[in-house]
Short mmCIF file of C-alpha atoms in Angstrom, two decimals:
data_model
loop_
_atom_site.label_atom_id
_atom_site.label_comp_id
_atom_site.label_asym_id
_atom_site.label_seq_id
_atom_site.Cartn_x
_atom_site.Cartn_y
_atom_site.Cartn_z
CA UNK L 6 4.01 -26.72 -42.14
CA UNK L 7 2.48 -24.70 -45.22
CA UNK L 8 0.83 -22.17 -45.51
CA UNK L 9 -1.89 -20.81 -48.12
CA UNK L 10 -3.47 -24.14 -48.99
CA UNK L 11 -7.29 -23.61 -49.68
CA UNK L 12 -9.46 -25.87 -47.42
CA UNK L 13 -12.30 -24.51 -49.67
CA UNK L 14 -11.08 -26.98 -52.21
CA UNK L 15 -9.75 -30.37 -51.67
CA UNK L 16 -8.06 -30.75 -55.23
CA UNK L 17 -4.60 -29.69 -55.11
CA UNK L 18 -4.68 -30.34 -58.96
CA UNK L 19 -7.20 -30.65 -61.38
CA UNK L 20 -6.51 -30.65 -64.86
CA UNK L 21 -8.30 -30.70 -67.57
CA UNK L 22 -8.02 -31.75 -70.93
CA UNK L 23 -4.23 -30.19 -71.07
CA UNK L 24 -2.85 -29.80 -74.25
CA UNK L 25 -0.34 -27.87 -75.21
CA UNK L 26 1.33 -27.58 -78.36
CA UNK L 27 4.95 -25.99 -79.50
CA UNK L 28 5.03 -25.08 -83.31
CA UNK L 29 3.25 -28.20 -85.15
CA UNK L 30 4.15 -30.70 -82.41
CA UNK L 31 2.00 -31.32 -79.51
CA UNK L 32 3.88 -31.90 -75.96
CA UNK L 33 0.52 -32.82 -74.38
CA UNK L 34 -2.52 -34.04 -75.66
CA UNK L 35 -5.50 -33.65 -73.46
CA UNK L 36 -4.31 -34.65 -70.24
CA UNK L 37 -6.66 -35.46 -67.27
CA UNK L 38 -5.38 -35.41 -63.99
CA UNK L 39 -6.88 -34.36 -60.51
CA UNK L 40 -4.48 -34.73 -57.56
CA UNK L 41 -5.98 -34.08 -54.04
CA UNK L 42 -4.45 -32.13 -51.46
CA UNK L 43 -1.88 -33.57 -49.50
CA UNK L 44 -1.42 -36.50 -51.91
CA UNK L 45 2.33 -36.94 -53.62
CA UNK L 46 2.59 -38.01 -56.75
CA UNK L 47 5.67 -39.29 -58.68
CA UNK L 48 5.61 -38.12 -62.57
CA UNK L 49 7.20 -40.92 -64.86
CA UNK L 50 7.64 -41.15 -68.48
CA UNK L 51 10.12 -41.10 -71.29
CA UNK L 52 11.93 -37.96 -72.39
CA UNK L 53 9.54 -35.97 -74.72
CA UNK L 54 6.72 -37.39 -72.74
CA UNK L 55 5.60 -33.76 -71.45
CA UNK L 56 6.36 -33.83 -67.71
CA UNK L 57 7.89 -30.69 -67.49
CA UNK L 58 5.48 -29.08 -70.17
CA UNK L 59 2.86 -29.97 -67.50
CA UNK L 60 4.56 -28.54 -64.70
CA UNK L 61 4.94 -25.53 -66.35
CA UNK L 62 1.53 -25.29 -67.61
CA UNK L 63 0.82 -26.04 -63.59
CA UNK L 64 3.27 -23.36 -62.21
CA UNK L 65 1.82 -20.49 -65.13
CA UNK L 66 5.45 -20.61 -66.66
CA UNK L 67 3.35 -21.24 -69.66
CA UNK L 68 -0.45 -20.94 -70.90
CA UNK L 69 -2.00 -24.77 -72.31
CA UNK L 70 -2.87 -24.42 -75.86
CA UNK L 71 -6.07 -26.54 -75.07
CA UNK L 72 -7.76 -27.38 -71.83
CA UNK L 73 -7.17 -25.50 -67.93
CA UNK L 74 -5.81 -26.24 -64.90
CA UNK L 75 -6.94 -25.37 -61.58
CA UNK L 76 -4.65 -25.23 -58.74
CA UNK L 77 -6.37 -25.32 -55.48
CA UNK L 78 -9.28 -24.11 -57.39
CA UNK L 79 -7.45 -21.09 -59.17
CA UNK L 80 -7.58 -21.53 -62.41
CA UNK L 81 -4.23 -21.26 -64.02
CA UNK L 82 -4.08 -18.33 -66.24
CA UNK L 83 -7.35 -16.03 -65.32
CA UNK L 84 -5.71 -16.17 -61.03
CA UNK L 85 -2.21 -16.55 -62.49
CA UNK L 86 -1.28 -14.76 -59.18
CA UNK L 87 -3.24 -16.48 -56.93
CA UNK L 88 -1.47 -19.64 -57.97
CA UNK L 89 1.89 -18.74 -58.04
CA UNK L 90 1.17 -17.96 -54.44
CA UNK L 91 0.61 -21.47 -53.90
CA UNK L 92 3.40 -23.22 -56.27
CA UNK L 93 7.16 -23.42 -55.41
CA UNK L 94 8.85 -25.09 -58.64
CA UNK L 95 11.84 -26.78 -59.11
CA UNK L 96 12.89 -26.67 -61.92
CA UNK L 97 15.66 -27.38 -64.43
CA UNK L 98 16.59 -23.79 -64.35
CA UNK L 99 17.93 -23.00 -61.10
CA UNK L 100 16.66 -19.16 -61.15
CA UNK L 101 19.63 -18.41 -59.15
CA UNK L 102 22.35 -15.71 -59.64
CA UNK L 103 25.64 -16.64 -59.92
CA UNK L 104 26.53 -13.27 -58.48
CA UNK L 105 24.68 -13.36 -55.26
CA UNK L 106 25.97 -15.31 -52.20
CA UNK L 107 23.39 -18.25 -51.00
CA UNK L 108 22.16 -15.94 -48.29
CA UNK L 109 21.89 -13.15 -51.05
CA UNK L 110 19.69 -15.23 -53.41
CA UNK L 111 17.32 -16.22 -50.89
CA UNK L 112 17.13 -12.68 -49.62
CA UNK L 113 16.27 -11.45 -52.95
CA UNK L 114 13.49 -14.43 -53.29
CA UNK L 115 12.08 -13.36 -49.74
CA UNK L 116 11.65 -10.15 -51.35
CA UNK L 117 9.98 -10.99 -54.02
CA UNK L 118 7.87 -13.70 -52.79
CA UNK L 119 6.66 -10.88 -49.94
CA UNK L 120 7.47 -13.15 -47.52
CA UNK L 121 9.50 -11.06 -44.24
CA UNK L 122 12.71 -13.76 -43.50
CA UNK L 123 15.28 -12.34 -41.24
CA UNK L 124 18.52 -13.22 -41.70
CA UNK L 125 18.66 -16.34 -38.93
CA UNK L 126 15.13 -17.47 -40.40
CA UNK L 127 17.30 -17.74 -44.08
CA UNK L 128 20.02 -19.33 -42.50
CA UNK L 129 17.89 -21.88 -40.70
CA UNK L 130 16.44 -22.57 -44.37
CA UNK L 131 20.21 -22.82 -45.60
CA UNK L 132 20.54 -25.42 -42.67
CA UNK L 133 17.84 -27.38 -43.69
CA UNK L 134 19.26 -27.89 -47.23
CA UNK L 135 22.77 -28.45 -45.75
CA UNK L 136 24.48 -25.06 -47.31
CA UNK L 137 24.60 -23.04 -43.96
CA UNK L 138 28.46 -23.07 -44.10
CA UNK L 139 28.04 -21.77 -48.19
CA UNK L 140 26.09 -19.47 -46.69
CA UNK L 141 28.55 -16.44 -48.06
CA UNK L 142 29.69 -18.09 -50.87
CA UNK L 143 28.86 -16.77 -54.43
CA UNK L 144 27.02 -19.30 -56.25
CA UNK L 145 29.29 -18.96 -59.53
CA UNK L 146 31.38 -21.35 -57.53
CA UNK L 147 28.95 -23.83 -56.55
CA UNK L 148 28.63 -27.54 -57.17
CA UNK L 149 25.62 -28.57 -59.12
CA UNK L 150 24.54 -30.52 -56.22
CA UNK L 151 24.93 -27.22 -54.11
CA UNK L 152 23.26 -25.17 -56.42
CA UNK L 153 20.39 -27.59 -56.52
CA UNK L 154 19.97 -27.74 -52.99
CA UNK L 155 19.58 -23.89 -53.14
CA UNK L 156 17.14 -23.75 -55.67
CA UNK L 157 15.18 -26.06 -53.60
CA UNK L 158 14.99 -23.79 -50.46
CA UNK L 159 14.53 -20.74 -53.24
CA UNK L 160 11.41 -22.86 -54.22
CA UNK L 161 10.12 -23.45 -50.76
CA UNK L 162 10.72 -19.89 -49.17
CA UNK L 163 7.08 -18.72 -49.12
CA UNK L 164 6.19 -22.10 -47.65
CA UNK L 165 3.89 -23.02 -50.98
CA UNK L 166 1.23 -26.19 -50.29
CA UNK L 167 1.77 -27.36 -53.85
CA UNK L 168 5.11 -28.08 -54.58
CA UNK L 169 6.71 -29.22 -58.30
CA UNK L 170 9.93 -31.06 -58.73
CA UNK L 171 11.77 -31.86 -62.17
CA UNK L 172 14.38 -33.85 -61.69
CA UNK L 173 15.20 -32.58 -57.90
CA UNK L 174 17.30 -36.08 -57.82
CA UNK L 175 19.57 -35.08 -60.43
CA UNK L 176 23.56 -34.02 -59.45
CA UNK L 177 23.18 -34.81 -55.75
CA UNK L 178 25.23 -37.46 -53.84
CA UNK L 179 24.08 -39.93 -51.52
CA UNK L 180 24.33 -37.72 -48.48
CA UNK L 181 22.21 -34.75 -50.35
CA UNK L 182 20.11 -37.49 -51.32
CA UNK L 183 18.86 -38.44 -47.47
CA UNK L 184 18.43 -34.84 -47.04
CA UNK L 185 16.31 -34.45 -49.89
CA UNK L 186 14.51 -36.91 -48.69
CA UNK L 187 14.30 -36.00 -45.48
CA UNK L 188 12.82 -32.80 -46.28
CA UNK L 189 10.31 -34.44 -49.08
CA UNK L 190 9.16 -36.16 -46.06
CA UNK L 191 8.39 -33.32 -43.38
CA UNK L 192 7.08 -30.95 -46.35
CA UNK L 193 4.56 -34.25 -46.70
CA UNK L 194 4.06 -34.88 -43.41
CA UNK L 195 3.37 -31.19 -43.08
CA UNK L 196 0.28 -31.49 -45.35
CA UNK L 197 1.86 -30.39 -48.74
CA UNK L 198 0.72 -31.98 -51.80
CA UNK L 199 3.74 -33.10 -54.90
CA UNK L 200 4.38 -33.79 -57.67
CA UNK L 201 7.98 -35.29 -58.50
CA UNK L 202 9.31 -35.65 -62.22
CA UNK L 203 12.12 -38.39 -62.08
CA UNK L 204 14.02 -40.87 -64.24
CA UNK L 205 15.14 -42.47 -61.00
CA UNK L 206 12.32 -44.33 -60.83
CA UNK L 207 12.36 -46.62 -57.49
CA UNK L 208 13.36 -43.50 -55.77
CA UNK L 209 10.50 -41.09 -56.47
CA UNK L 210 8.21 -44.23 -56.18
CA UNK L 211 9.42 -44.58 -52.91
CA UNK L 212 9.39 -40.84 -52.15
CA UNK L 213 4.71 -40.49 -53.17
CA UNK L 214 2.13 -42.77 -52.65
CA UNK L 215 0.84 -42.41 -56.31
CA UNK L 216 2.65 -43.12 -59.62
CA UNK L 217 1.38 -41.46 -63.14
CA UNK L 218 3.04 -42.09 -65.81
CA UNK L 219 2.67 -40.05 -69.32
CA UNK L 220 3.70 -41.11 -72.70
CA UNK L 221 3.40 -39.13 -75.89
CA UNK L 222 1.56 -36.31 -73.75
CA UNK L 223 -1.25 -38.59 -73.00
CA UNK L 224 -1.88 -40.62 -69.29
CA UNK L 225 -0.56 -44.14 -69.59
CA UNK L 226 -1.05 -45.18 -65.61
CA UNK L 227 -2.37 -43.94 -63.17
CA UNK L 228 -2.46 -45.88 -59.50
CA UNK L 229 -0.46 -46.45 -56.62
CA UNK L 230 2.97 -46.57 -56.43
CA UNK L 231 3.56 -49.61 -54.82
CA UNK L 232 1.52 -51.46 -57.77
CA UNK L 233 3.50 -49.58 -60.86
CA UNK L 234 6.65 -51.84 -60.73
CA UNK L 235 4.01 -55.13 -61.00
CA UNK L 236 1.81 -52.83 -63.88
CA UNK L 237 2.53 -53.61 -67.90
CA UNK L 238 3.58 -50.00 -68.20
CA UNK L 239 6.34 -50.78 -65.62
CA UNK L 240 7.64 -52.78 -68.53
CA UNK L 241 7.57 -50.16 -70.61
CA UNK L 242 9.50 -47.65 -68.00
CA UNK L 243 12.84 -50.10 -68.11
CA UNK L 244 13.07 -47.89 -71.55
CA UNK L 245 12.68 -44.72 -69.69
CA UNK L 246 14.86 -45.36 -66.81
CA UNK A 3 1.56 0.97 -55.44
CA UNK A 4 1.39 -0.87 -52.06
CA UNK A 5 3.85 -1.30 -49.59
CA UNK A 6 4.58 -4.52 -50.74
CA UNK A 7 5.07 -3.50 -54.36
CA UNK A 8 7.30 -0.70 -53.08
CA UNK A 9 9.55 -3.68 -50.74
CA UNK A 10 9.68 -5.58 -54.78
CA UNK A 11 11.03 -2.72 -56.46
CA UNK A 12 13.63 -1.94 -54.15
CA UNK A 13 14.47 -6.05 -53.76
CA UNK A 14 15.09 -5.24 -57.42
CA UNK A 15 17.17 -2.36 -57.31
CA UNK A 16 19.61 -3.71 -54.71
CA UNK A 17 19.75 -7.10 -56.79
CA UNK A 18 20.81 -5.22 -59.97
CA UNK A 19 23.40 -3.15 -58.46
CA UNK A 20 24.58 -5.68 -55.99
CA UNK A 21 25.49 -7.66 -58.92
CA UNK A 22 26.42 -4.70 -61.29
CA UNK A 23 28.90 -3.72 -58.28
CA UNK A 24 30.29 -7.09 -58.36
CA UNK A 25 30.91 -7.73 -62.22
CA UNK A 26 31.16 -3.71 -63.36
CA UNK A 27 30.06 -5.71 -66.31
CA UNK A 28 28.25 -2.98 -67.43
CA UNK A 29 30.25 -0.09 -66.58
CA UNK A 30 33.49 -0.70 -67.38
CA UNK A 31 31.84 -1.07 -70.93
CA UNK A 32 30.36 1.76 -70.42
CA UNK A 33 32.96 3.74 -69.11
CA UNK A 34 35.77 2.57 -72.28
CA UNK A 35 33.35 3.11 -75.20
CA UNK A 36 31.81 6.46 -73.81
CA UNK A 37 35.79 8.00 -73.45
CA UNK A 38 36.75 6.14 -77.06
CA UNK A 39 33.16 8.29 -78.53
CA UNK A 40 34.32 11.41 -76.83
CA UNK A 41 37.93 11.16 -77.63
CA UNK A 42 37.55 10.39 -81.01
CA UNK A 43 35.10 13.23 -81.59
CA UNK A 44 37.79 15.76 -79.84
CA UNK A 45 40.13 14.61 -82.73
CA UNK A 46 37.77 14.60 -85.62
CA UNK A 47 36.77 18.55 -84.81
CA UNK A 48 39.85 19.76 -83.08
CA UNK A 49 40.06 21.44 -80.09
CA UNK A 50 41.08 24.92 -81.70
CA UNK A 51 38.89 24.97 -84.98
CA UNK A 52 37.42 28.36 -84.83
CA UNK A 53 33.94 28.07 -83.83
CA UNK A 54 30.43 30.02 -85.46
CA UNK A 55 29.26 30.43 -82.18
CA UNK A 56 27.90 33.86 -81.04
CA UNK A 57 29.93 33.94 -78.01
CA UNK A 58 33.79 33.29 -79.46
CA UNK A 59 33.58 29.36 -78.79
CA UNK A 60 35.62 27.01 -80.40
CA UNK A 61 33.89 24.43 -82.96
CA UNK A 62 34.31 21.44 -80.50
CA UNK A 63 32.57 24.20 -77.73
CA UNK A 64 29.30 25.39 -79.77
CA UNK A 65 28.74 21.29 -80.80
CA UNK A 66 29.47 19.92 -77.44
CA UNK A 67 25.91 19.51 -76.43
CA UNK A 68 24.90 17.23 -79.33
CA UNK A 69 28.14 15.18 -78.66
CA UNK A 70 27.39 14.94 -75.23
CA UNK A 71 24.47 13.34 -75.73
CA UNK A 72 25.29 11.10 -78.26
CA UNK A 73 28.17 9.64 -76.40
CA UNK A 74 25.24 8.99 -74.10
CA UNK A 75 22.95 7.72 -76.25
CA UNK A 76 24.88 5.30 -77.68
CA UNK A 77 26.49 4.12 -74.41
CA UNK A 78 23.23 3.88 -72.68
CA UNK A 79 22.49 1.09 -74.85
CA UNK A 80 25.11 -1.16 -73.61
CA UNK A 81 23.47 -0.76 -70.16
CA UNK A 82 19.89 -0.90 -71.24
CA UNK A 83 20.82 -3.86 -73.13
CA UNK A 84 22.89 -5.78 -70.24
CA UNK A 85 20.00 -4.71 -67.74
CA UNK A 86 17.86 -7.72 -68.76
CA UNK A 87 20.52 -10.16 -70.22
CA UNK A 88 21.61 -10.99 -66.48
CA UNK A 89 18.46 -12.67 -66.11
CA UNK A 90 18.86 -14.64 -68.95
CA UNK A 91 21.27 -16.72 -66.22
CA UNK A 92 19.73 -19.64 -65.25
CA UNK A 93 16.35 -18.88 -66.33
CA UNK A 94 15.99 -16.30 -63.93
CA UNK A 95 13.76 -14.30 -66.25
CA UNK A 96 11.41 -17.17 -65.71
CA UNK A 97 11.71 -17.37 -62.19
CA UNK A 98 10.95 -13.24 -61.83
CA UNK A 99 7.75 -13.80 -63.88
CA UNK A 100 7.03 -16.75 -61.48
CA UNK A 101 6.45 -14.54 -58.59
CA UNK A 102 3.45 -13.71 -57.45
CA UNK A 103 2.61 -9.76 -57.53
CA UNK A 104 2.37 -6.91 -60.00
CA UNK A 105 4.67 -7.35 -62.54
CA UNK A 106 4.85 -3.66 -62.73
CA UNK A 107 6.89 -3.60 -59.57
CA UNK A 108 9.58 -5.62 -61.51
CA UNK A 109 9.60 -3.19 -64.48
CA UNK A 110 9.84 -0.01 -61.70
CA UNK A 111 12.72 -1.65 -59.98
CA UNK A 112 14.64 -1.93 -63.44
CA UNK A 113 13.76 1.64 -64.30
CA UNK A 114 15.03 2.59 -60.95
CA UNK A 115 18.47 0.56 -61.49
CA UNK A 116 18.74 1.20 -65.16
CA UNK A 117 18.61 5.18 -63.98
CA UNK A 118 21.46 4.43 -61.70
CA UNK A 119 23.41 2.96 -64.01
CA UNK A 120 22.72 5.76 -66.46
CA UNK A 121 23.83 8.53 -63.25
CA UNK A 122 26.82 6.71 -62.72
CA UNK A 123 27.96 6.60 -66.75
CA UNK A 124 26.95 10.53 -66.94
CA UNK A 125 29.09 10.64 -63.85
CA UNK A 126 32.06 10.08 -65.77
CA UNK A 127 31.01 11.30 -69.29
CA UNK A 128 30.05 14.61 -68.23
CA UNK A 129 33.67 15.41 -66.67
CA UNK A 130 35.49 13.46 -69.81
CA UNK A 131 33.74 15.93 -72.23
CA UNK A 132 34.16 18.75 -69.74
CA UNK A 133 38.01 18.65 -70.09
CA UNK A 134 38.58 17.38 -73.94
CA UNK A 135 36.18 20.06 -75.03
CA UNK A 136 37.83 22.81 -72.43
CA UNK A 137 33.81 23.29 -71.09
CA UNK A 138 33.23 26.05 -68.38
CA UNK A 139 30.50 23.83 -66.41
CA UNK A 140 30.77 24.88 -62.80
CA UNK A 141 28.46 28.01 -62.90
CA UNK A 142 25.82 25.81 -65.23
CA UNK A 143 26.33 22.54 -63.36
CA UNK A 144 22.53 22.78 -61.69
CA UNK A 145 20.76 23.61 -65.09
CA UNK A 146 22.89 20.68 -66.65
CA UNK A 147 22.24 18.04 -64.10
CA UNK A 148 18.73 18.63 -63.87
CA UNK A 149 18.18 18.28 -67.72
CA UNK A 150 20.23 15.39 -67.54
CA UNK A 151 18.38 13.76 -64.64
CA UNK A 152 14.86 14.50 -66.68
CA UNK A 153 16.53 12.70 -70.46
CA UNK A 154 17.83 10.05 -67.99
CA UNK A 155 13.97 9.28 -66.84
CA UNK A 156 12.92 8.87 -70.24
CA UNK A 157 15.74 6.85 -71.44
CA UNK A 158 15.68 4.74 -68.71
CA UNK A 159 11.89 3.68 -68.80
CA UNK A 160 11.38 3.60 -72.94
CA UNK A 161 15.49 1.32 -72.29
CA UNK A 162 13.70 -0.63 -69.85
CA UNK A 163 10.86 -1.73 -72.02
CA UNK A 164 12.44 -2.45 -75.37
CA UNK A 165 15.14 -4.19 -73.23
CA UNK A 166 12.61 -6.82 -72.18
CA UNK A 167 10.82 -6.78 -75.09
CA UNK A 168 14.34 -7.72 -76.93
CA UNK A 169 15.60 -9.84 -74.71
CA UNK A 170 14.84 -13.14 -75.93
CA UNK A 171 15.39 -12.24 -79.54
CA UNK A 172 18.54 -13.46 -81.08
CA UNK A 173 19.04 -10.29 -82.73
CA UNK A 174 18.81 -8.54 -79.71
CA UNK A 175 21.76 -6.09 -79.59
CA UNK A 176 20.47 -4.92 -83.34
CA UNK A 177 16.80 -4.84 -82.31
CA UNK A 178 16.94 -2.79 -79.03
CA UNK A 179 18.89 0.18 -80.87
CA UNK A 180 16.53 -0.34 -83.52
CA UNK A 181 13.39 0.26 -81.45
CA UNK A 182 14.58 2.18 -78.89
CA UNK A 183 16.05 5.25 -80.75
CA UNK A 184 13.18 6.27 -83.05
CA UNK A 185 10.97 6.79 -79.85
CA UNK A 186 13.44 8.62 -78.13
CA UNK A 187 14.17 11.43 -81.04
CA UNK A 188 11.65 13.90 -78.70
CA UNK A 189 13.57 13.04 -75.46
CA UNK A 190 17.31 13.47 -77.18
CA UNK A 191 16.00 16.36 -79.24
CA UNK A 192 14.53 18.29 -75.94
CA UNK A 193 17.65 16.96 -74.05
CA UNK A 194 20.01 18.71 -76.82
CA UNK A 195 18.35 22.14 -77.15
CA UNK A 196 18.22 22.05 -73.23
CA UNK A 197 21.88 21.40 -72.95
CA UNK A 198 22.88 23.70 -75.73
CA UNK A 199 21.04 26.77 -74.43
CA UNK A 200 22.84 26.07 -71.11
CA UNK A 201 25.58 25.31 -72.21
CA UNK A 202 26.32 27.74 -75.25
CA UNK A 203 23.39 29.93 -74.64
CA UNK A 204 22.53 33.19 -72.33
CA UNK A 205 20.34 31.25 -70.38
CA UNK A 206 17.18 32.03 -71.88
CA UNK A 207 14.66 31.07 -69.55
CA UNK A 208 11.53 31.04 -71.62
CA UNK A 209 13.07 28.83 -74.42
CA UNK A 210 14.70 26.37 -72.04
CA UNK A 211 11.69 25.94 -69.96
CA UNK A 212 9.61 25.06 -72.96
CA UNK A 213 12.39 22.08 -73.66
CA UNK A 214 12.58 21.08 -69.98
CA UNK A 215 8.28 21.35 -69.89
CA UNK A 216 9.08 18.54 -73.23
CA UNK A 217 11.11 16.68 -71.70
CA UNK A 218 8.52 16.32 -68.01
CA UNK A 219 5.74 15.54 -70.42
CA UNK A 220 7.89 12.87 -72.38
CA UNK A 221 8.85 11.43 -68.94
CA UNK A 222 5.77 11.36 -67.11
CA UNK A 223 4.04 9.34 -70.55
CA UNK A 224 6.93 7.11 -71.05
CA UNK A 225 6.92 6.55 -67.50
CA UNK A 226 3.53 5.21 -66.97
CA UNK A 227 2.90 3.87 -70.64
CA UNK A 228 6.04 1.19 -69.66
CA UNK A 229 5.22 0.41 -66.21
CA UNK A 230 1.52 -0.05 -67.56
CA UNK A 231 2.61 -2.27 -70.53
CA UNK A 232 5.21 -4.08 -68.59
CA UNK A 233 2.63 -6.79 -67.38
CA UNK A 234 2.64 -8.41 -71.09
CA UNK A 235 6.04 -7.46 -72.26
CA UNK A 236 6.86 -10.34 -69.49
CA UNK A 237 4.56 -12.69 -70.79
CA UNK A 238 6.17 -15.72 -72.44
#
């Protein structure tokens, strides 16, 4: 279940005319893209494309140099607050401490997030990554696929209806895997809209009902999943894979 | 503030010294170059050099204030400095801007731990200087901790905001120096005269109030001027 979605408006998403540029190059060049609430939506495109440019310009990690974004209807810079409420990002920083146990870093996200957790409410959300027996454990000594898995329930504390993946695939072995997936599917199930940035591309087709796919920082596809693999740009995506 | 703000600040505070009291990163830096200032001071000046003080002190005696608080000074900045590179780990820098919430509940909470930090070093420079410069500072141990709690204020919140403000430069450990001691030449200078008329002085209570009255007024503008301005020193 989340919490915080806006029934006032039914667009999870909607951006428009994104573009953001870093020196003289542009990452993104006027993107479109509206993404209802509840929908998931699997991210593809080559490296450089501007995935994770857009999901930062989505989260407020950074301001588009052309264009806004409205996130449940909050536009992305002028409520800055009001959608960070709503966002829980993974990204490829962790934004964990290596210092602080599991328990510790989730405690200190709790915190921060305003959210009251108790300490069996963050071991429950340990359990549901799989780290409750880390639960002590500094995370200087974790795996990567450990240290993912945290950053995903550090994402998810404040129960966020919009959720943002990069890569949440990455470092994590089969077992992980069926978690992840496991808990991609309640957090769906639960009414949460998605967005998931992957290279593994079957898998995050298989994980949303709709593919996009970006290329140069401009849409290339947009449909449903199942009809990507059969698309010409699927042709295209055997070089991004 | 709001409750909620206040919860932040403190989730700050026991972050930063949770993991301070875990790596001593900070303080055993702290703690080697503040006795290395004071001890090589001690030799340069010697502890018998016949002092111009009114009151029969030795040199090292009548200049003790001012090397007090430059063996502060200049150690503070290795704490100031460390405050925000541990959330240069991981991106977590990011990830406190990504929270929703005042910002300025982030930039109290590292005020409030960069001020502990800056107790505990004065913890152990005070007594270092205390016994290499042969300082009487039992009977003047109130006037001299309450002066040093006021300089520690300032330096902590003008530390706090050139800390972020450097933190992402490359040249950070030249920069924050750089910035941060020009603005505090009124909070050393009142912190000096303050310590030097308690410490070498009769006490006089109308000439250190005025520096103490300096050094609430530098505090309470530095104070909110940061935590105002912290909002955008956080931007990207």
């Amino acid at each position: 279940m989340v919490v915080g979605s806006d029934m006032i408006s039914p667009l999870a998403i909607d951006a428009r005319g994104i573009g953001k540029r870093f020196g003289r190059s542009w990452a993104l060049r006027g993107l479109d893209l509206t993404v209802l609430a509840g929908q998931s939506v699997c991210l593809l495109g080559p490296n450089g494309s501007g995935k994770t440019t857009f999901l930062r310009v989505l989260a407020t990690a950074t301001r588009p140099t052309q264009g806004e974004a409205f996130v449940f209807g909050h536009h992305s810079v002028r409520d800055g607050d009001e959608v960070r409420r709503r966002v829980g990002l993974l990204s490829h920083r962790t934004f964990l401490y290596g210092e602080l146990t599991a328990l510790e870093n989730l405690r200190f996200a709790a915190g921060m997030y305003g959210v009251h957790r108790d300490q069996a409410s963050l071991h429950r959300t340990l359990t549901e990554v799989g780290l409750d027996y880390a639960a002590h454990r500094r995370v200087r000594g974790f795996s990567q696929g450990m240290i993912q898995r945290l950053a995903l329930a550090r994402a998810t504390l404040h129960q966020p209806p919009l959720l943002l993946l990069d890569e949440p695939y990455s470092a994590l072995d089969a077992t992980a895997l069926q978690l992840l997936d496991r808990f991609l599917d309640r957090f769906v199930a639960g009414g949460g809209t998605m967005i998931v940035v992957t290279h593994q591309i079957e898998r995050g087709l298989a994980a949303c009902e709709r593919a996009v796919a970006i290329k140069a920082g401009r849409l290339v596809y947009d449909g449903p999943s199942d009809s990507f693999l059969s698309s010409p740009q699927a042709a295209a995506a055997g070089d991004w894979a | 503030m709001s409750g909620s703000e206040w919860r932040r600040v403190w989730t700050v505070v026991w972050k930063d010294t949770l993991t301070e009291r875990r790596t001593k990163a900070a303080f055993n830096a702290m703690a080697f170059f503040a006795g290395m200032v004071l001890l090589i001071f001690a030799f340069a000046l010697g502890p018998d050099t016949p002092g111009i003080g009114p009151m029969g002190q030795t040199l090292l005696q009548y200049v003790s204030p001012g090397l007090l608080w430059v063996a502060i000074m200049l150690t503070a900045v290795l704490a100031l400095g460390r405050s925000f590179q541990i959330e240069l780990e991981n991106g977590a820098l990011e990830g406190l801007r990504l929270y929703p919430g005042e910002r300025r509940s982030i930039g109290i909470g590292k005020i409030l731990s960069n001020v502990l930090t800056l107790a505990a070093m004065e913890l152990l420079v005070v007594p270092i200087g205390a016994v290499l410069y042969n300082l009487d500072l039992w009977s003047k141990l109130p006037a001299l901790a309450g002066v040093l709690f006021l300089a520690t204020i300032g330096l902590a919140a003008v530390g706090t905001f050139y800390a972020a403000l450097t933190v992402n430069l490359r040249a950070r450990e030249v920069m924050l120096p750089l910035l941060l001691f020009p603005v505090m030449v009124p909070v050393i200078l009142g912190a000096v005269k303050a310590t030097n008329l308690i410490l070498n002085g009769s006490l006089m209570q109308d000439e250190l109030g005025t520096w103490v009255r300096l050094l609430i007024v530098f505090d309470v503008v530095f104070v909110t001027v940061c935590t105002l301005t912290f909002e955008y020193v956080l931007e990207e």
